[in-house]
Short mmCIF file of N, CA and C in Angstrom, two decimals:
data_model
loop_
_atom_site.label_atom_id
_atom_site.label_comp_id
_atom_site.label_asym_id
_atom_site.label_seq_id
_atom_site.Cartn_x
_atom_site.Cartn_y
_atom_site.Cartn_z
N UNK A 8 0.85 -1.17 0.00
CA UNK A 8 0.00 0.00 0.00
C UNK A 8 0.90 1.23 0.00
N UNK A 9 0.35 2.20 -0.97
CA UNK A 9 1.46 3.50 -1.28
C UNK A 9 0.22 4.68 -0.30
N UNK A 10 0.98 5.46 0.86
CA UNK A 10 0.60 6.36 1.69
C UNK A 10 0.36 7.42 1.47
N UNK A 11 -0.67 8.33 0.96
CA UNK A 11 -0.15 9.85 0.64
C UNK A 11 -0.80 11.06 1.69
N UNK A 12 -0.42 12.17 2.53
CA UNK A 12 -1.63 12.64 3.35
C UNK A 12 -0.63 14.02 2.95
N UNK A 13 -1.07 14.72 2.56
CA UNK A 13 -1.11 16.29 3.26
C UNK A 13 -2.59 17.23 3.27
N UNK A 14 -1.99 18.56 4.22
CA UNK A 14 -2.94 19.19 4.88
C UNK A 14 -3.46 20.16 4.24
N UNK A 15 -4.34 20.52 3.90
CA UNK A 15 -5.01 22.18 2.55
C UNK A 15 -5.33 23.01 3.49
N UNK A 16 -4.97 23.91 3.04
CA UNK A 16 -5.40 25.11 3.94
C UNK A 16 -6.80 25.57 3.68
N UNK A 17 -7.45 25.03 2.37
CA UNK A 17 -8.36 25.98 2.32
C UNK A 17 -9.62 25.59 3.38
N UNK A 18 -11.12 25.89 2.96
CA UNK A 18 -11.96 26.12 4.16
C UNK A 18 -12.64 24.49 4.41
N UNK A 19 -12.37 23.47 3.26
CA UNK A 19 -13.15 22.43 3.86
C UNK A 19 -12.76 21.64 4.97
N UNK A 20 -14.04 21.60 5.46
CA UNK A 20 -13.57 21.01 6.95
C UNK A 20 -13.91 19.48 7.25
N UNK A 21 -13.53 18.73 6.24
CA UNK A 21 -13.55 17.32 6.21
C UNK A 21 -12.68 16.90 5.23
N UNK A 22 -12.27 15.93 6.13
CA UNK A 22 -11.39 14.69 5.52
C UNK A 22 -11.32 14.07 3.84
N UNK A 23 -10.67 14.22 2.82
CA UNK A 23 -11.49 13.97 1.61
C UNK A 23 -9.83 12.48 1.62
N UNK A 24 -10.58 11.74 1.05
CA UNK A 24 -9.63 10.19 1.03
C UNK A 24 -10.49 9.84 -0.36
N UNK A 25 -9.11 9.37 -1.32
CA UNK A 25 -9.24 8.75 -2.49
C UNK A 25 -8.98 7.49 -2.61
N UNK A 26 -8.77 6.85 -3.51
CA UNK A 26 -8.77 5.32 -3.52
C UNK A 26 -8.32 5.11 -5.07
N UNK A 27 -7.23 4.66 -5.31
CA UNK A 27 -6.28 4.08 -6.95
C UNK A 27 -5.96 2.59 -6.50
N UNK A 28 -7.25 1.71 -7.50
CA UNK A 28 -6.42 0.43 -7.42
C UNK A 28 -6.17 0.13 -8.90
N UNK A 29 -4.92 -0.18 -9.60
CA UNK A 29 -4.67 0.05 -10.75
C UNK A 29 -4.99 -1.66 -11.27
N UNK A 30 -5.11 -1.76 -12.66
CA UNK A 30 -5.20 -2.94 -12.99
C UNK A 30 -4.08 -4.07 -12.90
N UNK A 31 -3.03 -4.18 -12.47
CA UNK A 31 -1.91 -4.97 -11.49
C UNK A 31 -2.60 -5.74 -10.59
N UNK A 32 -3.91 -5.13 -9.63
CA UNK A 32 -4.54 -6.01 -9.12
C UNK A 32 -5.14 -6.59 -9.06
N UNK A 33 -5.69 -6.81 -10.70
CA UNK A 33 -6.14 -8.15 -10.43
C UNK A 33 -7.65 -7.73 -11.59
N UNK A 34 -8.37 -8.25 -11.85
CA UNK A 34 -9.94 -7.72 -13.01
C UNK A 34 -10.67 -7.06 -12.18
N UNK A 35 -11.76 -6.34 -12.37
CA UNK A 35 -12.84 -5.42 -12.29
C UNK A 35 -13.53 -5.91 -10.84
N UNK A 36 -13.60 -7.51 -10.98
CA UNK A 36 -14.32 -7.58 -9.75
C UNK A 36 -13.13 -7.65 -8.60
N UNK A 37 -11.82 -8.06 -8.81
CA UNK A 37 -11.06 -7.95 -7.37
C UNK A 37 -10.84 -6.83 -7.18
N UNK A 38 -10.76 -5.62 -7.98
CA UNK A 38 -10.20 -4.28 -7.80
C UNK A 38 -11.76 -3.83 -6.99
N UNK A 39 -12.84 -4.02 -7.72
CA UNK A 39 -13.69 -3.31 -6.76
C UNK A 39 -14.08 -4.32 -5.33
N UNK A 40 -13.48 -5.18 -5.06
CA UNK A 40 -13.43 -6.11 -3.74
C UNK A 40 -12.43 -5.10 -3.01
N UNK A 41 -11.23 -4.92 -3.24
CA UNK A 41 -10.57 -4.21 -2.68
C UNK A 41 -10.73 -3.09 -2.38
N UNK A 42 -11.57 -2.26 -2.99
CA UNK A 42 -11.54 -1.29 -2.44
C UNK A 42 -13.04 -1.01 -2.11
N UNK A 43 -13.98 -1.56 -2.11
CA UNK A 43 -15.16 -1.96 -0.81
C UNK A 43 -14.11 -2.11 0.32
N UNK A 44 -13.28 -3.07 0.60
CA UNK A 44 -12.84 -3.33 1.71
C UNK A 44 -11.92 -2.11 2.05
N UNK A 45 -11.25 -1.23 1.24
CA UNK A 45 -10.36 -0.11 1.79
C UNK A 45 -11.39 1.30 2.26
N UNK A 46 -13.14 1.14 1.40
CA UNK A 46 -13.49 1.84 1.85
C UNK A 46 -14.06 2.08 3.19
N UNK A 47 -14.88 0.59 3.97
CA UNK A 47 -14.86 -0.12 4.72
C UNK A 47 -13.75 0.36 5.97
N UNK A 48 -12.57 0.12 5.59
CA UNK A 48 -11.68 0.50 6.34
C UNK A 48 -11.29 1.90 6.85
N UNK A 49 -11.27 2.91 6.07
CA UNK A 49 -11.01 4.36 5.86
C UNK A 49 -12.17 4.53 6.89
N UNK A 50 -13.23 4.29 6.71
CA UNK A 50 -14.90 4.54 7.42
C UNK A 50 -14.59 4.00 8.81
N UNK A 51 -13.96 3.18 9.20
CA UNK A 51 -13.81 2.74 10.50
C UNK A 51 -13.13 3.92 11.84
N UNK A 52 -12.18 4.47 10.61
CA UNK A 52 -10.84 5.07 11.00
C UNK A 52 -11.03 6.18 10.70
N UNK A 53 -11.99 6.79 10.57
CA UNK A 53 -11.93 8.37 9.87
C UNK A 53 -11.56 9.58 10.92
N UNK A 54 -12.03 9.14 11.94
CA UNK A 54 -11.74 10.33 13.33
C UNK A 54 -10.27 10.32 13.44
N UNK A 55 -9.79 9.33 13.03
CA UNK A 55 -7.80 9.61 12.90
C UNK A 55 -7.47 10.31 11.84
N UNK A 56 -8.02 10.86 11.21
CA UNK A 56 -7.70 11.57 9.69
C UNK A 56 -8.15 13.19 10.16
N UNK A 57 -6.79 14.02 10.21
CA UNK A 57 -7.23 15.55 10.68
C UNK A 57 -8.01 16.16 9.68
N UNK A 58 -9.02 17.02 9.86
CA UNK A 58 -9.91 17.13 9.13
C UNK A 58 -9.84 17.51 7.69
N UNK A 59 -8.41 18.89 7.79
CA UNK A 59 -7.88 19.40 6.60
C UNK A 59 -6.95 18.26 5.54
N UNK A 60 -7.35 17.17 5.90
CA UNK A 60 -6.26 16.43 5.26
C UNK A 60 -6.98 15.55 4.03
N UNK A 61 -5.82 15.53 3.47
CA UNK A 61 -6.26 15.08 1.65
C UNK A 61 -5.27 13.56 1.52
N UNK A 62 -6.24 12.47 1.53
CA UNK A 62 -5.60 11.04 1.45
C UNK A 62 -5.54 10.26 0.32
N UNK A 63 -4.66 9.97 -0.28
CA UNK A 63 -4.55 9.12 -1.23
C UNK A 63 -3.99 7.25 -0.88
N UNK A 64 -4.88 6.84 -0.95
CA UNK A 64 -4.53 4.93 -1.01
C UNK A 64 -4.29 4.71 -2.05
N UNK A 65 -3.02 4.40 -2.27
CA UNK A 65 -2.65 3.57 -3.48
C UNK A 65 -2.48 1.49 -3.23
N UNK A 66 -3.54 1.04 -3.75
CA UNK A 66 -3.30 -0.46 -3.40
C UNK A 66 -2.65 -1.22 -4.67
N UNK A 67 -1.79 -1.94 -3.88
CA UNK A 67 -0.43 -2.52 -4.69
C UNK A 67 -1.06 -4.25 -4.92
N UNK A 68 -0.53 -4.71 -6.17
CA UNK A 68 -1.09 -5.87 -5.73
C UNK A 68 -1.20 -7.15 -5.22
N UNK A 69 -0.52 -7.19 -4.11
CA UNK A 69 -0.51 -8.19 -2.87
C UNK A 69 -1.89 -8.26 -2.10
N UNK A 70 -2.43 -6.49 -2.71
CA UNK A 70 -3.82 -6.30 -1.55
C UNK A 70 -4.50 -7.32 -2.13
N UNK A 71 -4.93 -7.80 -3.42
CA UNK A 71 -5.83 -8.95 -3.49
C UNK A 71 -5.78 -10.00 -2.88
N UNK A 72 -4.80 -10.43 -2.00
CA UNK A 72 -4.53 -11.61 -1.54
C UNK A 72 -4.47 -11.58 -0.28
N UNK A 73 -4.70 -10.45 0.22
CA UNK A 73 -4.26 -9.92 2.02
C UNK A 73 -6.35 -9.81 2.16
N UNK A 74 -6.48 -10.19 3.37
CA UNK A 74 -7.75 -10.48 4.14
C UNK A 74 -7.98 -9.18 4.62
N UNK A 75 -8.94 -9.19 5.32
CA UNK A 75 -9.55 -7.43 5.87
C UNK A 75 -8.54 -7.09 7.02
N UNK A 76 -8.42 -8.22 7.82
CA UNK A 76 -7.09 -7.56 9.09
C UNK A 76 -6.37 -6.76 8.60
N UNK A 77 -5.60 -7.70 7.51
CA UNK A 77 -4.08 -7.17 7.22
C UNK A 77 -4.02 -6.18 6.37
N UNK A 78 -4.98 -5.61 5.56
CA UNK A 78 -5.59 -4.19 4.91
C UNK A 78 -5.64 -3.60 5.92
N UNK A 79 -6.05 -3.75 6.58
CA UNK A 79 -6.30 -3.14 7.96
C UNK A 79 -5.72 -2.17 8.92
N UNK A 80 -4.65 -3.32 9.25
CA UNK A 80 -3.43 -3.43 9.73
C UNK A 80 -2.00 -2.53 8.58
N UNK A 81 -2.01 -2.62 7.61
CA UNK A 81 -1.41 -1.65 7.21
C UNK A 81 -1.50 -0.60 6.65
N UNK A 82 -3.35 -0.23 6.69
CA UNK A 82 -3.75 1.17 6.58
C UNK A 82 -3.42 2.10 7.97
N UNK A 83 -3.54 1.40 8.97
CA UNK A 83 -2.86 1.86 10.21
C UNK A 83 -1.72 2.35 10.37
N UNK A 84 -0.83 1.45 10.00
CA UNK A 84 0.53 1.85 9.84
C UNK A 84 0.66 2.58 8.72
N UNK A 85 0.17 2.72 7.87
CA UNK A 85 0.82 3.59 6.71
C UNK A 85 0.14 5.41 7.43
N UNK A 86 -1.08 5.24 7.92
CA UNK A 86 -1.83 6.62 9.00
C UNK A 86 -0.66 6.96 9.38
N UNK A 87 -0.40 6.05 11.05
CA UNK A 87 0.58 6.36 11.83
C UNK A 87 1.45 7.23 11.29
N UNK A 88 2.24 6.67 10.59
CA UNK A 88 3.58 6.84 9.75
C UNK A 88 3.22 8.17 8.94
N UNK A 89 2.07 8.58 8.09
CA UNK A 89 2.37 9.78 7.27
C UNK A 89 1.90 11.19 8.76
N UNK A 90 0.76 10.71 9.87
CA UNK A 90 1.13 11.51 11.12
C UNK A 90 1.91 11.85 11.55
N UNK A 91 2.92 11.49 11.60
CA UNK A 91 4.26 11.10 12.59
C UNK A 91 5.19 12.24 11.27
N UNK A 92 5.08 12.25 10.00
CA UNK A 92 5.87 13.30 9.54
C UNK A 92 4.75 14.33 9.13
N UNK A 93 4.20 14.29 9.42
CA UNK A 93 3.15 15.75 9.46
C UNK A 93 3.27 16.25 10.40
N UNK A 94 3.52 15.67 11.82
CA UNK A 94 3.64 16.46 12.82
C UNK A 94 5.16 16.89 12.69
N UNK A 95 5.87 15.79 12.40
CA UNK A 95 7.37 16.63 12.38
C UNK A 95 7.98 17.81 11.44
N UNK A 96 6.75 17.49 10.63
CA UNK A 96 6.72 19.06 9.42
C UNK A 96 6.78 20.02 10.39
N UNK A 97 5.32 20.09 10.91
CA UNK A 97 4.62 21.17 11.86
C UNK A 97 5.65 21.43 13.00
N UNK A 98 6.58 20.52 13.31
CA UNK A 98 7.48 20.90 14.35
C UNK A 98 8.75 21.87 14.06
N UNK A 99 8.90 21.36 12.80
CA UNK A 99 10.22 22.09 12.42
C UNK A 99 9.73 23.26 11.93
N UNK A 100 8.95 23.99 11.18
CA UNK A 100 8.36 24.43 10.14
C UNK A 100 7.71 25.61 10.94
#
């Protein structure tokens, strides 16, 4: 899974998250399996997403073969991880 988050300044005040699953993963019906399940996921997790922030999921294709945990599980970590240098933007910056 490829991570993308930055923050817009302008006035909307919600979370906007996209979703690219390219044809690598697999025909029409696994790509839209996958990303039911990434949307699924994003929806679980949305109160972790600062409001001004603009998300891009890029799913690679191993995701056809990975179960809802482990989508899961590394939509988390890929969050964590683009947080963790957004705040260190905001620290230095």
């Amino acid at each position: 899974m490829v991570f993308h988050l930055v923050e817009s300044p302008d006035d909307v005040k919600v979370p906007l998250v996209g979703f690219v699953v390219s044809k690598a993963v697999g025909n029409a019906v696994v790509r839209n399996k996958v990303k039911r399940r990434m949307r699924a996921i994003v929806a679980n997790h949305l109160a972790e997403v600062p409001v001004q922030a603009r998300v891009v999921v890029r799913s690679l294709p191993d995701a056809a073969k990975a179960d809802f945990s482990q989508l899961e599980a590394d939509y988390l970590s890929c969050l964590r991880r683009g947080l963790r240098r957004r705040d260190d933007r905001l620290a230095a910056g």
